[in-house]
Amino acid sequence: MTDVKPTRPLNRGRIFPEFEWSPEQKAQRQAERNKFHQRCKEIFDRVQPELIKNYYNWYMVVEPDSGDYFIDSNEEVAMQMAHQKHPGNIPLFLFRINETGISGTI
């Protein structure tokens, strides 16, 4: 008896090819992200020196429109606190309270 090798499905391209972004749309989206990050970073930079003393390596979630921020040692709890105060699909940004503010690994 011969062994039958399983056949892999062919990659047929994009799932939704009708949703193709132009380079201008991609650039606009990136500019909006950068602007949003800058607004959140301003709030983080303002409060980071006082928070780093007592909450080193905790997480901080920023909502830039109201200027609210939420801190906790668990990033999921900090996000939940932010979503409870600001329900809906509003953008939030997560920082880590340390020298760089980066919350993940690169």
Short mmCIF file of C-alpha atoms in Angstrom, two decimals:
data_model
loop_
_atom_site.label_atom_id
_atom_site.label_comp_id
_atom_site.label_asym_id
_atom_site.label_seq_id
_atom_site.Cartn_x
_atom_site.Cartn_y
_atom_site.Cartn_z
CA MET A 1 0.00 0.00 0.00
CA THR A 2 1.30 3.43 -0.82
CA ASP A 3 1.19 6.39 1.50
CA VAL A 4 -0.95 9.24 0.33
CA LYS A 5 0.44 12.68 1.00
CA PRO A 6 -2.11 15.27 2.05
CA THR A 7 -2.51 18.04 -0.44
CA ARG A 8 -2.23 21.57 0.79
CA PRO A 9 -4.84 24.07 -0.35
CA LEU A 10 -3.58 26.64 -2.78
CA ASN A 11 -3.25 30.21 -1.63
CA ARG A 12 -5.75 31.99 -3.78
CA GLY A 13 -5.07 35.59 -2.78
CA ARG A 14 -6.86 38.05 -0.56
CA ILE A 15 -10.07 37.10 1.19
CA PHE A 16 -11.73 40.38 0.29
CA PRO A 17 -9.88 41.79 -2.74
CA GLU A 18 -12.54 44.47 -3.19
CA PHE A 19 -11.29 46.15 0.02
CA GLU A 20 -7.98 47.44 -1.28
CA TRP A 21 -6.58 50.61 0.27
CA SER A 22 -4.78 53.12 -1.87
CA PRO A 23 -1.36 54.42 -0.77
CA GLU A 24 -3.00 57.75 0.09
CA GLN A 25 -5.53 56.02 2.36
CA LYS A 26 -2.75 54.06 4.06
CA ALA A 27 -0.73 57.24 4.60
CA GLN A 28 -3.78 59.05 5.99
CA ARG A 29 -4.47 56.16 8.39
CA GLN A 30 -0.85 56.18 9.58
CA ALA A 31 -0.97 59.96 10.12
CA GLU A 32 -4.14 59.59 12.20
CA ARG A 33 -2.49 56.89 14.31
CA ASN A 34 0.59 59.05 14.86
CA LYS A 35 -1.55 62.03 15.86
CA PHE A 36 -3.55 59.88 18.30
CA HIS A 37 -0.36 58.44 19.81
CA GLN A 38 1.10 61.93 20.23
CA ARG A 39 -2.02 63.13 22.08
CA CYS A 40 -1.82 60.14 24.44
CA LYS A 41 1.95 60.51 24.87
CA GLU A 42 1.51 64.12 26.03
CA ILE A 43 -0.71 62.94 28.89
CA PHE A 44 1.70 60.10 29.71
CA ASP A 45 4.73 62.42 29.72
CA ARG A 46 2.94 64.84 32.04
CA VAL A 47 2.12 62.27 34.76
CA GLN A 48 4.90 59.72 34.29
CA PRO A 49 7.50 61.36 36.59
CA GLU A 50 5.19 61.28 39.61
CA LEU A 51 3.77 57.81 38.89
CA ILE A 52 7.08 56.08 38.20
CA LYS A 53 8.05 56.39 41.88
CA ASN A 54 5.18 54.27 43.23
CA TYR A 55 3.90 52.36 40.21
CA TYR A 56 7.00 51.26 38.33
CA ASN A 57 6.18 48.74 35.54
CA TRP A 58 2.44 49.06 36.07
CA TYR A 59 0.15 49.68 33.11
CA MET A 60 -1.50 52.95 32.20
CA VAL A 61 -4.42 53.30 29.80
CA VAL A 62 -5.00 56.79 28.39
CA GLU A 63 -8.18 58.25 26.89
CA PRO A 64 -6.93 61.47 25.24
CA ASP A 65 -10.24 63.30 24.68
CA SER A 66 -11.05 63.56 28.38
CA GLY A 67 -7.47 63.32 29.66
CA ASP A 68 -8.42 60.38 31.90
CA TYR A 69 -5.90 57.68 32.64
CA PHE A 70 -6.23 54.41 34.51
CA ILE A 71 -3.41 52.48 36.17
CA ASP A 72 -3.15 48.93 37.45
CA SER A 73 -0.52 46.22 37.76
CA ASN A 74 -2.53 44.07 35.33
CA GLU A 75 -3.03 45.46 31.82
CA GLU A 76 -6.41 43.74 31.38
CA VAL A 77 -7.75 45.26 34.60
CA ALA A 78 -6.55 48.72 33.53
CA MET A 79 -8.31 48.29 30.16
CA GLN A 80 -11.50 47.13 31.89
CA MET A 81 -11.46 50.16 34.15
CA ALA A 82 -11.09 52.43 31.13
CA HIS A 83 -13.90 50.68 29.25
CA GLN A 84 -16.20 50.93 32.26
CA LYS A 85 -15.67 54.67 32.51
CA HIS A 86 -15.76 55.21 28.74
CA PRO A 87 -18.05 52.55 27.24
CA GLY A 88 -18.31 52.12 23.52
CA ASN A 89 -15.75 51.84 20.83
CA ILE A 90 -13.50 54.76 21.69
CA PRO A 91 -9.76 54.41 21.10
CA LEU A 92 -7.52 53.95 24.12
CA PHE A 93 -3.75 53.70 24.34
CA LEU A 94 -1.77 51.45 26.66
CA PHE A 95 1.56 52.51 28.17
CA ARG A 96 3.81 50.88 30.72
CA ILE A 97 4.95 53.16 33.52
CA ASN A 98 8.70 53.03 33.05
CA GLU A 99 11.38 55.11 31.38
CA THR A 100 10.25 54.32 27.82
CA GLY A 101 6.49 53.81 28.16
CA ILE A 102 6.63 50.74 25.94
CA SER A 103 4.26 48.03 27.12
CA GLY A 104 5.34 45.09 24.96
CA THR A 105 8.42 43.49 23.55
CA ILE A 106 9.86 44.49 20.22
#
